Amino acid sequence: MEDRLADSTVEADLLDRGGVRLSVHGSRATISLDRPDTLNAQTPHTWQALHEIGRNLDSEVRVVVVRAEGRSFSAGLDRRLFGSEDVEGSPGLISLGQRPTEQADADIDTFQQGFSWLREPDRVTIAAVQGHAIGAGFQLALACDMRVLADDASLCMAETGLGLVPDLGGTLPLVQAAGYAKAVEICLTGRQVPAQEALQLGLANSVVPVQELTDSTDRLAEAVTQAPAGAVRETLSLLSQANEAVDPEQQLAAERAAQLRRIADMAELLGYG
């Protein structure tokens, strides 16, 4: 069977702007971050492309693998966005902070939707992570149901050290997987969490040699689609409900509000207030 897109295809131009590739083969979709020259740094175009992929995937797709080209999964937010100017039509952080609060909150909500669909029970999602997964890269991996890490992988939540907060949905799954105290340490120190420690903390399902990452992910993707589709959906829904100590929407809203406060403070310090 040849690769195909969903019935309502995602525009190729949008995927190109976001640095994302999509292939669908039978019941499996593969999303590839494809900006290896920037270590797959992300922009709002990336999140828009991811959101559109989620909206347009065919109902026959039962498993989604999120992977990346090059030596790193993702270095996080494109550093150009830390300035006050728009970048390729997307607002920089300071520009975002200067918008009316309701508009800025809605903008971040749109960004979050690029990740949040990966936890919906319609399909199983797996992140295949090599090299660095920093900030938005770490949060993208956390958005998936499962994570396979190469033995050279390291995870880092860098936002707090930059004066910001994780606001792409990463705080809830991080606490759920690693526990509150360890999540506090990881976020506030901004330290690198190597693959073997990530496995011990429950942030990874498995750690494999770099050269085996693709094959190991393929085997897991095949295994999780052996059960009937309806049973998988219902089980994912039950497990998700059982794992949610708080309303995810409340958590996303809390992340947005915190981020806007941080951006406002940064803008004031830089004289943009």
Tab-separated table of C-alpha atoms in Angstrom:
chain	number	residue	atom	x	y	z
A	1	MET	CA	0.000	0.000	0.000
A	2	GLU	CA	1.393	3.403	-0.941
A	3	ASP	CA	1.715	6.279	1.492
A	4	ARG	CA	-1.301	8.525	1.627
A	5	LEU	CA	-2.675	11.477	3.513
A	6	ALA	CA	-6.076	11.708	5.131
A	7	ASP	CA	-9.185	12.365	3.085
A	8	SER	CA	-8.823	16.069	3.913
A	9	THR	CA	-5.146	16.513	3.263
A	10	VAL	CA	-2.865	18.873	5.139
A	11	GLU	CA	-1.466	21.520	2.831
A	12	ALA	CA	2.093	20.775	1.780
A	13	ASP	CA	3.011	24.441	2.199
A	14	LEU	CA	1.914	24.367	5.842
A	15	LEU	CA	3.992	21.266	6.491
A	16	ASP	CA	6.985	22.890	4.808
A	17	ARG	CA	6.677	26.076	6.873
A	18	GLY	CA	6.443	24.008	10.034
A	19	GLY	CA	9.408	21.822	9.146
A	20	VAL	CA	7.232	18.726	9.407
A	21	ARG	CA	6.737	15.693	7.166
A	22	LEU	CA	3.798	13.277	7.293
A	23	SER	CA	3.435	9.823	5.828
A	24	VAL	CA	0.533	7.451	6.313
A	25	HIS	CA	0.877	3.767	5.535
A	26	GLY	CA	-2.109	1.594	6.344
A	27	SER	CA	-3.060	2.066	9.989
A	28	ARG	CA	0.154	3.917	10.868
A	29	ALA	CA	1.054	7.583	10.498
A	30	THR	CA	4.586	8.880	10.925
A	31	ILE	CA	5.233	12.524	11.748
A	32	SER	CA	8.831	13.623	11.241
A	33	LEU	CA	10.369	16.866	12.452
A	34	ASP	CA	12.523	17.812	9.492
A	35	ARG	CA	14.688	20.827	10.305
A	36	PRO	CA	17.913	19.007	11.206
A	37	ASP	CA	20.005	22.088	10.394
A	38	THR	CA	18.341	23.826	13.373
A	39	LEU	CA	18.227	20.658	15.506
A	40	ASN	CA	14.496	20.644	14.724
A	41	ALA	CA	13.800	23.894	16.545
A	42	GLN	CA	10.072	24.617	16.647
A	43	THR	CA	7.992	27.634	15.654
A	44	PRO	CA	4.251	28.361	15.780
A	45	HIS	CA	4.165	27.052	12.209
A	46	THR	CA	5.349	23.696	13.588
A	47	TRP	CA	2.495	23.608	16.084
A	48	GLN	CA	-0.023	24.677	13.457
A	49	ALA	CA	1.166	21.890	11.160
A	50	LEU	CA	0.907	19.342	13.980
A	51	HIS	CA	-2.582	20.556	14.835
A	52	GLU	CA	-3.745	20.240	11.235
A	53	ILE	CA	-2.292	16.748	11.001
A	54	GLY	CA	-4.286	15.729	14.060
A	55	ARG	CA	-7.479	17.243	12.652
A	56	ASN	CA	-7.098	15.556	9.293
A	57	LEU	CA	-5.846	12.070	10.074
A	58	ASP	CA	-8.007	9.327	8.624
A	59	SER	CA	-10.032	7.340	11.150
A	60	GLU	CA	-8.234	4.204	9.949
A	61	VAL	CA	-4.988	5.448	11.516
A	62	ARG	CA	-4.492	3.605	14.792
A	63	VAL	CA	-0.933	4.518	15.740
A	64	VAL	CA	1.098	7.688	15.253
A	65	VAL	CA	4.877	7.757	15.564
A	66	VAL	CA	6.535	11.129	16.176
A	67	ARG	CA	10.204	11.135	15.200
A	68	ALA	CA	12.877	13.520	13.966
A	69	GLU	CA	15.583	13.782	11.353
A	70	GLY	CA	19.200	14.404	12.293
A	71	ARG	CA	21.061	13.982	15.550
A	72	SER	CA	18.500	15.579	17.876
A	73	PHE	CA	14.781	15.150	18.411
A	74	SER	CA	14.213	18.871	18.994
A	75	ALA	CA	16.209	21.729	20.519
A	76	GLY	CA	12.952	23.416	21.522
A	77	LEU	CA	11.700	26.871	20.617
A	78	ASP	CA	13.410	28.588	17.708
A	79	ARG	CA	15.624	31.170	19.440
A	80	ARG	CA	14.623	33.860	16.944
A	81	LEU	CA	11.258	33.986	18.700
A	82	PHE	CA	12.826	35.280	21.911
A	83	GLY	CA	12.989	38.759	20.370
A	84	SER	CA	10.301	41.381	19.979
A	85	GLU	CA	9.840	41.022	16.231
A	86	ASP	CA	7.611	38.611	14.354
A	87	VAL	CA	9.402	35.683	12.701
A	88	GLU	CA	8.034	34.454	9.379
A	89	GLY	CA	4.604	35.783	10.311
A	90	SER	CA	4.639	34.322	13.829
A	91	PRO	CA	4.778	36.572	16.901
A	92	GLY	CA	7.939	36.745	18.978
A	93	LEU	CA	7.501	36.361	22.718
A	94	ILE	CA	7.574	40.080	23.423
A	95	SER	CA	5.160	40.767	20.574
A	96	LEU	CA	2.861	38.086	21.971
A	97	GLY	CA	3.021	39.672	25.413
A	98	GLN	CA	1.989	43.052	24.014
A	99	ARG	CA	-1.277	41.711	22.639
A	100	PRO	CA	-4.505	42.018	24.659
A	101	THR	CA	-4.602	39.267	27.275
A	102	GLU	CA	-7.594	37.470	25.747
A	103	GLN	CA	-5.976	37.424	22.307
A	104	ALA	CA	-2.604	36.254	23.640
A	105	ASP	CA	-4.300	33.548	25.704
A	106	ALA	CA	-6.144	32.364	22.586
A	107	ASP	CA	-2.871	32.337	20.627
A	108	ILE	CA	-1.159	30.093	23.183
A	109	ASP	CA	-4.266	27.899	23.295
A	110	THR	CA	-3.842	27.394	19.545
A	111	PHE	CA	-0.180	26.482	20.052
A	112	GLN	CA	-1.137	23.928	22.720
A	113	GLN	CA	-3.576	22.227	20.371
A	114	GLY	CA	-0.657	21.137	18.228
A	115	PHE	CA	0.360	18.798	21.051
A	116	SER	CA	-2.828	18.030	23.011
A	117	TRP	CA	-4.464	15.862	20.320
A	118	LEU	CA	-1.633	13.344	20.727
A	119	ARG	CA	-3.179	12.289	24.061
A	120	GLU	CA	-6.676	11.754	22.682
A	121	PRO	CA	-7.803	8.101	22.888
A	122	ASP	CA	-8.571	7.827	19.163
A	123	ARG	CA	-5.130	6.371	18.491
A	124	VAL	CA	-1.902	5.363	20.208
A	125	THR	CA	0.998	7.815	19.924
A	126	ILE	CA	4.692	7.000	20.312
A	127	ALA	CA	7.663	9.381	20.414
A	128	ALA	CA	10.981	8.054	19.107
A	129	VAL	CA	13.635	10.275	20.676
A	130	GLN	CA	17.314	10.579	19.864
A	131	GLY	CA	19.797	13.206	21.003
A	132	HIS	CA	18.399	16.262	22.747
A	133	ALA	CA	14.731	16.867	23.527
A	134	ILE	CA	14.738	20.324	25.068
A	135	GLY	CA	11.831	22.501	26.164
A	136	ALA	CA	9.160	22.234	23.483
A	137	GLY	CA	10.938	19.082	22.266
A	138	PHE	CA	10.601	17.471	25.699
A	139	GLN	CA	6.957	18.557	25.873
A	140	LEU	CA	6.247	17.082	22.434
A	141	ALA	CA	7.639	13.742	23.595
A	142	LEU	CA	5.606	13.989	26.813
A	143	ALA	CA	2.452	14.628	24.775
A	144	CYS	CA	2.674	11.110	23.359
A	145	ASP	CA	1.302	8.030	25.117
A	146	MET	CA	4.705	6.310	25.072
A	147	ARG	CA	8.339	7.172	24.513
A	148	VAL	CA	11.183	5.078	23.098
A	149	LEU	CA	14.549	6.694	23.771
A	150	ALA	CA	17.870	6.076	22.086
A	151	ASP	CA	20.679	5.599	24.575
A	152	ASP	CA	22.143	8.971	23.568
A	153	ALA	CA	18.919	10.829	24.367
A	154	SER	CA	18.651	13.481	27.044
A	155	LEU	CA	15.583	15.392	28.176
A	156	CYS	CA	15.564	18.958	29.468
A	157	MET	CA	12.826	21.371	30.540
A	158	ALA	CA	14.680	24.618	29.895
A	159	GLU	CA	11.848	27.170	30.059
A	160	THR	CA	12.070	28.204	33.720
A	161	GLY	CA	15.770	28.953	33.427
A	162	LEU	CA	14.931	31.273	30.526
A	163	GLY	CA	12.389	33.156	32.633
A	164	LEU	CA	9.372	31.368	31.153
A	165	VAL	CA	7.236	28.328	32.022
A	166	PRO	CA	6.489	25.101	30.135
A	167	ASP	CA	3.209	25.974	28.411
A	168	LEU	CA	2.678	23.356	25.704
A	169	GLY	CA	0.993	20.830	27.960
A	170	GLY	CA	4.138	19.337	29.487
A	171	THR	CA	3.637	20.046	33.180
A	172	LEU	CA	0.840	17.540	33.798
A	173	PRO	CA	2.381	14.443	32.138
A	174	LEU	CA	5.759	15.280	33.697
A	175	VAL	CA	4.291	15.259	37.217
A	176	GLN	CA	2.227	12.171	36.445
A	177	ALA	CA	5.262	10.241	35.203
A	178	ALA	CA	8.045	11.431	37.482
A	179	GLY	CA	6.186	12.697	40.548
A	180	TYR	CA	5.911	16.231	41.904
A	181	ALA	CA	9.270	16.513	43.652
A	182	LYS	CA	11.281	15.199	40.714
A	183	ALA	CA	9.304	17.381	38.292
A	184	VAL	CA	10.157	20.420	40.417
A	185	GLU	CA	13.847	19.523	40.293
A	186	ILE	CA	13.850	18.884	36.539
A	187	CYS	CA	12.081	22.163	35.738
A	188	LEU	CA	13.816	24.487	38.176
A	189	THR	CA	17.360	23.240	37.591
A	190	GLY	CA	16.924	22.840	33.839
A	191	ARG	CA	19.335	19.937	33.986
A	192	GLN	CA	19.712	17.231	31.366
A	193	VAL	CA	17.980	13.946	32.221
A	194	PRO	CA	19.888	11.137	30.469
A	195	ALA	CA	18.064	8.234	28.872
A	196	GLN	CA	18.675	5.641	31.588
A	197	GLU	CA	17.475	8.002	34.322
A	198	ALA	CA	14.423	8.852	32.208
A	199	LEU	CA	13.664	5.132	32.073
A	200	GLN	CA	13.963	4.808	35.854
A	201	LEU	CA	11.691	7.811	36.385
A	202	GLY	CA	8.987	6.466	34.072
A	203	LEU	CA	9.601	9.121	31.427
A	204	ALA	CA	10.574	6.428	28.908
A	205	ASN	CA	9.087	3.046	28.105
A	206	SER	CA	12.403	1.710	26.844
A	207	VAL	CA	15.961	2.731	26.015
A	208	VAL	CA	17.670	1.193	23.002
A	209	PRO	CA	20.918	1.701	21.080
A	210	VAL	CA	20.713	4.585	18.614
A	211	GLN	CA	20.953	2.255	15.630
A	212	GLU	CA	17.976	0.242	16.904
A	213	LEU	CA	15.625	3.168	17.564
A	214	THR	CA	13.657	2.833	14.329
A	215	ASP	CA	13.253	-0.939	14.519
A	216	SER	CA	12.303	-0.886	18.209
A	217	THR	CA	9.706	1.814	17.600
A	218	ASP	CA	8.311	-0.122	14.645
A	219	ARG	CA	7.903	-3.254	16.775
A	220	LEU	CA	6.108	-1.328	19.501
A	221	ALA	CA	3.822	0.368	16.965
A	222	GLU	CA	2.958	-3.041	15.538
A	223	ALA	CA	2.342	-4.580	18.961
A	224	VAL	CA	-0.055	-1.914	20.211
A	225	THR	CA	-2.334	-2.324	17.190
A	226	GLN	CA	-2.885	-6.068	17.581
A	227	ALA	CA	-5.909	-5.682	19.865
A	228	PRO	CA	-9.275	-4.654	18.337
A	229	ALA	CA	-9.440	-0.936	17.600
A	230	GLY	CA	-12.526	-0.325	19.737
A	231	ALA	CA	-10.962	-2.031	22.740
A	232	VAL	CA	-7.799	0.032	22.359
A	233	ARG	CA	-9.767	3.287	22.247
A	234	GLU	CA	-11.832	2.405	25.293
A	235	THR	CA	-8.766	1.267	27.228
A	236	LEU	CA	-6.846	4.431	26.396
A	237	SER	CA	-9.823	6.512	27.524
A	238	LEU	CA	-10.082	4.642	30.823
A	239	LEU	CA	-6.360	4.856	31.511
A	240	SER	CA	-6.330	8.547	30.700
A	241	GLN	CA	-9.196	9.266	33.081
A	242	ALA	CA	-7.589	7.225	35.819
A	243	ASN	CA	-4.302	9.102	35.413
A	244	GLU	CA	-5.695	12.632	35.494
A	245	ALA	CA	-5.556	14.087	38.980
A	246	VAL	CA	-6.689	17.474	37.581
A	247	ASP	CA	-8.709	18.636	34.607
A	248	PRO	CA	-6.261	18.828	31.673
A	249	GLU	CA	-8.012	21.928	30.315
A	250	GLN	CA	-7.505	23.653	33.650
A	251	GLN	CA	-3.840	22.710	33.495
A	252	LEU	CA	-3.482	24.073	29.967
A	253	ALA	CA	-5.215	27.294	30.985
A	254	ALA	CA	-2.923	27.566	34.010
A	255	GLU	CA	0.111	27.169	31.757
A	256	ARG	CA	-1.128	29.895	29.412
A	257	ALA	CA	-1.831	32.337	32.217
A	258	ALA	CA	1.559	31.707	33.819
A	259	GLN	CA	3.359	32.143	30.506
A	260	LEU	CA	1.628	35.440	29.791
A	261	ARG	CA	2.627	36.725	33.221
A	262	ARG	CA	6.228	35.726	32.565
A	263	ILE	CA	6.246	37.378	29.121
A	264	ALA	CA	4.774	40.574	30.595
A	265	ASP	CA	7.495	40.662	33.258
A	266	MET	CA	10.212	40.077	30.648
A	267	ALA	CA	8.793	42.803	28.420
A	268	GLU	CA	8.788	45.257	31.339
A	269	LEU	CA	12.400	44.435	32.179
A	270	LEU	CA	13.377	45.038	28.544
A	271	GLY	CA	11.536	48.352	28.444
A	272	TYR	CA	8.606	47.264	26.315
A	273	GLY	CA	5.987	47.861	29.000
